[in-house]
Amino acid sequence: MTSHPSRHCTVELQALPSRIGQVRRIVSAQLRYWHLDPLIDRAALGVTELLSNVHRHARPDKSCTVELELLPDRLTVSVRDHDPRLPVPADATDPADATPLATCGRGLAMVAAVSESWGARPDGENGKVVWFTLSATAATHGHPTRPPQDTPRPAPAPAPAPAPVTATVVAGVSAAPGGGVTVGGGTAVPLKVAAATAPAGAAMASAAADGGAAPG
């Protein structure tokens, strides 16, 4: 049975190798839902070590409960089983602590290395809880509270006004009194200025055509 309240998650299971991988995925998914992605690797490693200890050492059965509790500043991961014996971290200098019959393993040293704190406490007369904590402050502060907004773009600058048309002197065309032009030394015709983008020579050719004069 699995429940997923907003800040609390529990998973009941038999601590068998096939189920441990499933619990790792559940823990990872729950931390993503809480936006605690930076804690996923350490939490998954810690819960794997605790469940492995239950699988290897707990008696009389392997049933247990994994619990995640998120407070504003920390995440607590705990495993409750039905064996009242409290674990003691293995001493790497004492070979007796590394025997297969030890009630703890080097997994607890791994839990201590990846967590902020850890511990164990009796749970009634026939069980215990082993837990560890991770700091949630940095993980939550590193997650944006809302999607970033698009930066407003400035309005495009208005296009510059077209430059005034400048007359260009071409062969056979000369200025005439009164603002007209004389084409090929013939009749003076009024000058029609074309659009700003048209060459000055084209404007003069248009003026000659309107006056009915042929180039000399």
PDB file of C-alpha atoms in Angstrom:
ATOM      1  CA  MET A   1       0.000   0.000   0.000  1.00  0.00           C
ATOM      2  CA  THR A   2       1.326   3.423  -0.954  1.00  0.00           C
ATOM      3  CA  SER A   3       0.023   6.837   0.047  1.00  0.00           C
ATOM      4  CA  HIS A   4       1.153  10.192  -1.375  1.00  0.00           C
ATOM      5  CA  PRO A   5      -0.013  13.138   0.723  1.00  0.00           C
ATOM      6  CA  SER A   6       1.561  16.458  -0.088  1.00  0.00           C
ATOM      7  CA  ARG A   7       4.516  16.136   2.345  1.00  0.00           C
ATOM      8  CA  HIS A   8       4.408  12.516   3.434  1.00  0.00           C
ATOM      9  CA  CYS A   9       4.866   9.183   1.683  1.00  0.00           C
ATOM     10  CA  THR A  10       4.867   5.610   3.046  1.00  0.00           C
ATOM     11  CA  VAL A  11       5.535   2.312   1.296  1.00  0.00           C
ATOM     12  CA  GLU A  12       4.935  -1.100   2.896  1.00  0.00           C
ATOM     13  CA  LEU A  13       6.864  -4.021   1.429  1.00  0.00           C
ATOM     14  CA  GLN A  14       8.799  -7.229   1.930  1.00  0.00           C
ATOM     15  CA  ALA A  15      12.488  -6.337   1.861  1.00  0.00           C
ATOM     16  CA  LEU A  16      13.366  -8.661  -1.017  1.00  0.00           C
ATOM     17  CA  PRO A  17      15.904  -7.806  -3.732  1.00  0.00           C
ATOM     18  CA  SER A  18      13.178  -7.596  -6.376  1.00  0.00           C
ATOM     19  CA  ARG A  19      11.229  -5.032  -4.321  1.00  0.00           C
ATOM     20  CA  ILE A  20      14.188  -2.846  -3.338  1.00  0.00           C
ATOM     21  CA  GLY A  21      14.572  -1.586  -6.907  1.00  0.00           C
ATOM     22  CA  GLN A  22      10.867  -0.719  -7.019  1.00  0.00           C
ATOM     23  CA  VAL A  23      11.151   1.301  -3.816  1.00  0.00           C
ATOM     24  CA  ARG A  24      14.130   3.215  -5.231  1.00  0.00           C
ATOM     25  CA  ARG A  25      11.968   4.248  -8.188  1.00  0.00           C
ATOM     26  CA  ILE A  26       9.099   5.270  -5.903  1.00  0.00           C
ATOM     27  CA  VAL A  27      11.439   7.401  -3.771  1.00  0.00           C
ATOM     28  CA  SER A  28      12.923   9.040  -6.876  1.00  0.00           C
ATOM     29  CA  ALA A  29       9.479   9.821  -8.321  1.00  0.00           C
ATOM     30  CA  GLN A  30       8.247  11.297  -5.033  1.00  0.00           C
ATOM     31  CA  LEU A  31      11.270  13.579  -4.685  1.00  0.00           C
ATOM     32  CA  ARG A  32      10.804  14.807  -8.253  1.00  0.00           C
ATOM     33  CA  TYR A  33       7.183  15.600  -7.378  1.00  0.00           C
ATOM     34  CA  TRP A  34       8.435  17.610  -4.397  1.00  0.00           C
ATOM     35  CA  HIS A  35      11.019  19.361  -6.640  1.00  0.00           C
ATOM     36  CA  LEU A  36      13.911  17.825  -4.681  1.00  0.00           C
ATOM     37  CA  ASP A  37      15.836  16.440  -7.634  1.00  0.00           C
ATOM     38  CA  PRO A  38      19.270  17.209  -6.094  1.00  0.00           C
ATOM     39  CA  LEU A  39      18.471  14.794  -3.223  1.00  0.00           C
ATOM     40  CA  ILE A  40      17.399  11.828  -5.350  1.00  0.00           C
ATOM     41  CA  ASP A  41      20.748  10.034  -5.621  1.00  0.00           C
ATOM     42  CA  ARG A  42      21.587  10.236  -1.906  1.00  0.00           C
ATOM     43  CA  ALA A  43      18.075   9.348  -0.758  1.00  0.00           C
ATOM     44  CA  ALA A  44      17.881   6.362  -3.125  1.00  0.00           C
ATOM     45  CA  LEU A  45      21.301   5.128  -2.012  1.00  0.00           C
ATOM     46  CA  GLY A  46      20.451   5.500   1.672  1.00  0.00           C
ATOM     47  CA  VAL A  47      17.098   3.718   1.451  1.00  0.00           C
ATOM     48  CA  THR A  48      18.726   0.897  -0.547  1.00  0.00           C
ATOM     49  CA  GLU A  49      21.282   0.325   2.201  1.00  0.00           C
ATOM     50  CA  LEU A  50      18.633   0.317   4.940  1.00  0.00           C
ATOM     51  CA  LEU A  51      16.410  -2.128   3.044  1.00  0.00           C
ATOM     52  CA  SER A  52      19.407  -4.355   2.307  1.00  0.00           C
ATOM     53  CA  ASN A  53      20.096  -4.537   6.050  1.00  0.00           C
ATOM     54  CA  VAL A  54      16.492  -5.578   6.676  1.00  0.00           C
ATOM     55  CA  HIS A  55      16.787  -8.251   3.990  1.00  0.00           C
ATOM     56  CA  ARG A  56      20.029  -9.636   5.436  1.00  0.00           C
ATOM     57  CA  HIS A  57      19.439  -9.389   9.162  1.00  0.00           C
ATOM     58  CA  ALA A  58      15.847  -8.700  10.271  1.00  0.00           C
ATOM     59  CA  ARG A  59      13.906 -11.385  12.127  1.00  0.00           C
ATOM     60  CA  PRO A  60      11.314 -12.896  12.329  1.00  0.00           C
ATOM     61  CA  ASP A  61      10.245 -11.608   8.877  1.00  0.00           C
ATOM     62  CA  LYS A  62      11.284  -9.142   6.196  1.00  0.00           C
ATOM     63  CA  SER A  63       8.181  -6.943   6.205  1.00  0.00           C
ATOM     64  CA  CYS A  64       8.953  -3.262   6.700  1.00  0.00           C
ATOM     65  CA  THR A  65       7.722   0.255   5.999  1.00  0.00           C
ATOM     66  CA  VAL A  66       9.635   3.017   4.221  1.00  0.00           C
ATOM     67  CA  GLU A  67       8.562   6.541   5.165  1.00  0.00           C
ATOM     68  CA  LEU A  68       9.470   9.895   3.623  1.00  0.00           C
ATOM     69  CA  GLU A  69       8.685  13.065   5.548  1.00  0.00           C
ATOM     70  CA  LEU A  70       9.440  16.516   4.166  1.00  0.00           C
ATOM     71  CA  LEU A  71       9.734  19.480   6.521  1.00  0.00           C
ATOM     72  CA  PRO A  72      10.657  23.009   5.400  1.00  0.00           C
ATOM     73  CA  ASP A  73      14.371  22.481   6.085  1.00  0.00           C
ATOM     74  CA  ARG A  74      14.965  18.731   5.838  1.00  0.00           C
ATOM     75  CA  LEU A  75      13.889  15.413   4.371  1.00  0.00           C
ATOM     76  CA  THR A  76      13.708  12.408   6.715  1.00  0.00           C
ATOM     77  CA  VAL A  77      13.852   8.881   5.283  1.00  0.00           C
ATOM     78  CA  SER A  78      13.118   6.015   7.703  1.00  0.00           C
ATOM     79  CA  VAL A  79      12.689   2.247   7.557  1.00  0.00           C
ATOM     80  CA  ARG A  80      10.620   0.444  10.213  1.00  0.00           C
ATOM     81  CA  ASP A  81      10.924  -3.343  10.661  1.00  0.00           C
ATOM     82  CA  HIS A  82       9.896  -6.004  13.189  1.00  0.00           C
ATOM     83  CA  ASP A  83      13.354  -6.754  14.615  1.00  0.00           C
ATOM     84  CA  PRO A  84      13.939  -4.971  17.956  1.00  0.00           C
ATOM     85  CA  ARG A  85      17.749  -5.234  17.768  1.00  0.00           C
ATOM     86  CA  LEU A  86      19.272  -1.817  17.154  1.00  0.00           C
ATOM     87  CA  PRO A  87      22.053  -1.642  14.572  1.00  0.00           C
ATOM     88  CA  VAL A  88      25.594  -0.603  15.382  1.00  0.00           C
ATOM     89  CA  PRO A  89      27.880   0.692  12.614  1.00  0.00           C
ATOM     90  CA  ALA A  90      30.538  -1.780  11.577  1.00  0.00           C
ATOM     91  CA  ASP A  91      34.078  -0.975  12.638  1.00  0.00           C
ATOM     92  CA  ALA A  92      36.363  -1.414   9.678  1.00  0.00           C
ATOM     93  CA  THR A  93      39.248  -2.277  12.047  1.00  0.00           C
ATOM     94  CA  ASP A  94      37.334  -5.163  13.695  1.00  0.00           C
ATOM     95  CA  PRO A  95      36.930  -8.228  11.445  1.00  0.00           C
ATOM     96  CA  ALA A  96      34.154  -9.589  13.692  1.00  0.00           C
ATOM     97  CA  ASP A  97      31.892  -6.711  12.626  1.00  0.00           C
ATOM     98  CA  ALA A  98      32.204  -7.758   8.995  1.00  0.00           C
ATOM     99  CA  THR A  99      30.914 -11.331   9.470  1.00  0.00           C
ATOM    100  CA  PRO A 100      27.708 -12.396   7.665  1.00  0.00           C
ATOM    101  CA  LEU A 101      25.945 -12.799  11.051  1.00  0.00           C
ATOM    102  CA  ALA A 102      26.465  -9.174  12.105  1.00  0.00           C
ATOM    103  CA  THR A 103      23.250  -7.227  12.716  1.00  0.00           C
ATOM    104  CA  CYS A 104      24.636  -4.282  10.791  1.00  0.00           C
ATOM    105  CA  GLY A 105      26.851  -3.804   7.797  1.00  0.00           C
ATOM    106  CA  ARG A 106      29.013  -1.308   6.071  1.00  0.00           C
ATOM    107  CA  GLY A 107      25.786   0.047   4.558  1.00  0.00           C
ATOM    108  CA  LEU A 108      25.312   2.152   7.685  1.00  0.00           C
ATOM    109  CA  ALA A 109      28.692   3.781   7.099  1.00  0.00           C
ATOM    110  CA  MET A 110      27.483   4.617   3.599  1.00  0.00           C
ATOM    111  CA  VAL A 111      24.256   6.083   5.019  1.00  0.00           C
ATOM    112  CA  ALA A 112      26.300   8.210   7.432  1.00  0.00           C
ATOM    113  CA  ALA A 113      28.497   9.423   4.569  1.00  0.00           C
ATOM    114  CA  VAL A 114      25.659  10.631   2.316  1.00  0.00           C
ATOM    115  CA  SER A 115      23.325  12.061   4.986  1.00  0.00           C
ATOM    116  CA  GLU A 116      23.274  15.029   7.346  1.00  0.00           C
ATOM    117  CA  SER A 117      22.455  12.772  10.320  1.00  0.00           C
ATOM    118  CA  TRP A 118      21.165   9.277  11.023  1.00  0.00           C
ATOM    119  CA  GLY A 119      20.029   7.143  13.953  1.00  0.00           C
ATOM    120  CA  ALA A 120      17.916   4.266  15.231  1.00  0.00           C
ATOM    121  CA  ARG A 121      15.244   3.999  17.891  1.00  0.00           C
ATOM    122  CA  PRO A 122      13.025   1.238  19.327  1.00  0.00           C
ATOM    123  CA  ASP A 123       9.516   0.984  17.908  1.00  0.00           C
ATOM    124  CA  GLY A 124       7.470  -0.565  20.706  1.00  0.00           C
ATOM    125  CA  GLU A 125       8.676  -3.935  22.005  1.00  0.00           C
ATOM    126  CA  ASN A 126       8.970  -5.746  18.707  1.00  0.00           C
ATOM    127  CA  GLY A 127      10.528  -3.410  16.216  1.00  0.00           C
ATOM    128  CA  LYS A 128      12.813  -0.508  15.444  1.00  0.00           C
ATOM    129  CA  VAL A 129      13.136   2.487  13.134  1.00  0.00           C
ATOM    130  CA  VAL A 130      16.368   3.394  11.363  1.00  0.00           C
ATOM    131  CA  TRP A 131      16.392   6.855   9.776  1.00  0.00           C
ATOM    132  CA  PHE A 132      18.571   9.466   8.093  1.00  0.00           C
ATOM    133  CA  THR A 133      18.068  13.115   7.125  1.00  0.00           C
ATOM    134  CA  LEU A 134      19.059  15.273   4.160  1.00  0.00           C
ATOM    135  CA  SER A 135      19.032  19.064   4.019  1.00  0.00           C
ATOM    136  CA  ALA A 136      16.156  20.287   1.849  1.00  0.00           C
ATOM    137  CA  THR A 137      16.975  23.996   2.083  1.00  0.00           C
ATOM    138  CA  ALA A 138      19.507  24.217  -0.745  1.00  0.00           C
ATOM    139  CA  ALA A 139      17.491  21.855  -2.939  1.00  0.00           C
ATOM    140  CA  THR A 140      14.258  23.869  -2.655  1.00  0.00           C
ATOM    141  CA  HIS A 141      16.029  27.232  -3.022  1.00  0.00           C
ATOM    142  CA  GLY A 142      17.637  26.049  -6.223  1.00  0.00           C
ATOM    143  CA  HIS A 143      14.250  25.288  -7.800  1.00  0.00           C
ATOM    144  CA  PRO A 144      12.354  28.194  -9.423  1.00  0.00           C
ATOM    145  CA  THR A 145       9.004  28.956  -7.830  1.00  0.00           C
ATOM    146  CA  ARG A 146       7.444  29.826 -11.175  1.00  0.00           C
ATOM    147  CA  PRO A 147       8.353  29.521 -14.827  1.00  0.00           C
ATOM    148  CA  PRO A 148      10.553  32.349 -16.121  1.00  0.00           C
ATOM    149  CA  GLN A 149       8.676  35.077 -17.936  1.00  0.00           C
ATOM    150  CA  ASP A 150       9.570  36.230 -21.437  1.00  0.00           C
ATOM    151  CA  THR A 151      11.668  39.411 -21.460  1.00  0.00           C
ATOM    152  CA  PRO A 152       9.731  42.212 -23.195  1.00  0.00           C
ATOM    153  CA  ARG A 153      11.345  43.324 -26.408  1.00  0.00           C
ATOM    154  CA  PRO A 154      11.646  47.047 -27.285  1.00  0.00           C
ATOM    155  CA  ALA A 155       9.483  48.321 -30.121  1.00  0.00           C
ATOM    156  CA  PRO A 156      11.369  48.571 -33.428  1.00  0.00           C
ATOM    157  CA  ALA A 157      12.739  52.030 -34.265  1.00  0.00           C
ATOM    158  CA  PRO A 158      10.821  53.904 -36.989  1.00  0.00           C
ATOM    159  CA  ALA A 159      12.308  53.700 -40.471  1.00  0.00           C
ATOM    160  CA  PRO A 160      14.331  56.792 -41.410  1.00  0.00           C
ATOM    161  CA  ALA A 161      12.689  59.314 -43.750  1.00  0.00           C
ATOM    162  CA  PRO A 162      13.735  58.919 -47.385  1.00  0.00           C
ATOM    163  CA  ALA A 163      16.629  61.133 -48.418  1.00  0.00           C
ATOM    164  CA  PRO A 164      15.813  63.963 -50.814  1.00  0.00           C
ATOM    165  CA  VAL A 165      16.323  63.218 -54.500  1.00  0.00           C
ATOM    166  CA  THR A 166      19.542  64.740 -55.816  1.00  0.00           C
ATOM    167  CA  ALA A 167      19.697  65.722 -59.503  1.00  0.00           C
ATOM    168  CA  THR A 168      22.388  63.992 -61.508  1.00  0.00           C
ATOM    169  CA  VAL A 169      23.934  65.535 -64.630  1.00  0.00           C
ATOM    170  CA  VAL A 170      23.801  63.197 -67.611  1.00  0.00           C
ATOM    171  CA  ALA A 171      24.961  63.666 -71.205  1.00  0.00           C
ATOM    172  CA  GLY A 172      22.600  65.724 -73.340  1.00  0.00           C
ATOM    173  CA  VAL A 173      20.590  67.072 -70.372  1.00  0.00           C
ATOM    174  CA  SER A 174      21.007  70.587 -68.920  1.00  0.00           C
ATOM    175  CA  ALA A 175      19.098  72.785 -66.514  1.00  0.00           C
ATOM    176  CA  ALA A 176      16.645  75.262 -67.983  1.00  0.00           C
ATOM    177  CA  PRO A 177      15.375  78.516 -66.495  1.00  0.00           C
ATOM    178  CA  GLY A 178      12.248  78.114 -64.335  1.00  0.00           C
ATOM    179  CA  GLY A 179      13.216  74.739 -62.952  1.00  0.00           C
ATOM    180  CA  GLY A 180      12.816  72.643 -66.146  1.00  0.00           C
ATOM    181  CA  VAL A 181      15.381  70.750 -68.166  1.00  0.00           C
ATOM    182  CA  THR A 182      16.542  71.048 -71.745  1.00  0.00           C
ATOM    183  CA  VAL A 183      16.951  67.660 -73.465  1.00  0.00           C
ATOM    184  CA  GLY A 184      19.532  67.467 -76.219  1.00  0.00           C
ATOM    185  CA  GLY A 185      19.515  71.277 -76.660  1.00  0.00           C
ATOM    186  CA  GLY A 186      15.816  71.193 -77.631  1.00  0.00           C
ATOM    187  CA  THR A 187      12.581  72.130 -75.873  1.00  0.00           C
ATOM    188  CA  ALA A 188      12.548  72.892 -72.142  1.00  0.00           C
ATOM    189  CA  VAL A 189      10.094  70.678 -70.278  1.00  0.00           C
ATOM    190  CA  PRO A 190       9.006  70.700 -66.597  1.00  0.00           C
ATOM    191  CA  LEU A 191      10.987  68.340 -64.368  1.00  0.00           C
ATOM    192  CA  LYS A 192       8.968  65.508 -62.831  1.00  0.00           C
ATOM    193  CA  VAL A 193      10.729  63.996 -59.778  1.00  0.00           C
ATOM    194  CA  ALA A 194      10.240  60.239 -59.522  1.00  0.00           C
ATOM    195  CA  ALA A 195       9.951  58.245 -56.261  1.00  0.00           C
ATOM    196  CA  ALA A 196      12.857  58.472 -53.852  1.00  0.00           C
ATOM    197  CA  THR A 197      14.068  55.035 -54.816  1.00  0.00           C
ATOM    198  CA  ALA A 198      14.218  55.772 -58.580  1.00  0.00           C
ATOM    199  CA  PRO A 199      17.562  56.873 -60.104  1.00  0.00           C
ATOM    200  CA  ALA A 200      17.794  60.527 -61.079  1.00  0.00           C
ATOM    201  CA  GLY A 201      18.498  59.571 -64.684  1.00  0.00           C
ATOM    202  CA  ALA A 202      15.205  57.645 -64.848  1.00  0.00           C
ATOM    203  CA  ALA A 203      13.346  60.719 -63.560  1.00  0.00           C
ATOM    204  CA  MET A 204      14.845  62.865 -66.275  1.00  0.00           C
ATOM    205  CA  ALA A 205      14.022  60.305 -68.956  1.00  0.00           C
ATOM    206  CA  SER A 206      10.403  60.349 -67.752  1.00  0.00           C
ATOM    207  CA  ALA A 207      10.350  64.134 -68.003  1.00  0.00           C
ATOM    208  CA  ALA A 208      11.612  63.995 -71.579  1.00  0.00           C
ATOM    209  CA  ALA A 209       8.973  61.451 -72.561  1.00  0.00           C
ATOM    210  CA  ASP A 210       6.184  63.602 -71.081  1.00  0.00           C
ATOM    211  CA  GLY A 211       7.377  66.630 -73.074  1.00  0.00           C
ATOM    212  CA  GLY A 212       7.358  64.711 -76.352  1.00  0.00           C
ATOM    213  CA  ALA A 213      11.034  65.538 -77.074  1.00  0.00           C
ATOM    214  CA  ALA A 214      13.483  63.054 -78.468  1.00  0.00           C
ATOM    215  CA  PRO A 215      17.089  62.862 -77.303  1.00  0.00           C
ATOM    216  CA  GLY A 216      19.590  64.690 -79.562  1.00  0.00           C
TER     217      GLY A 216
END
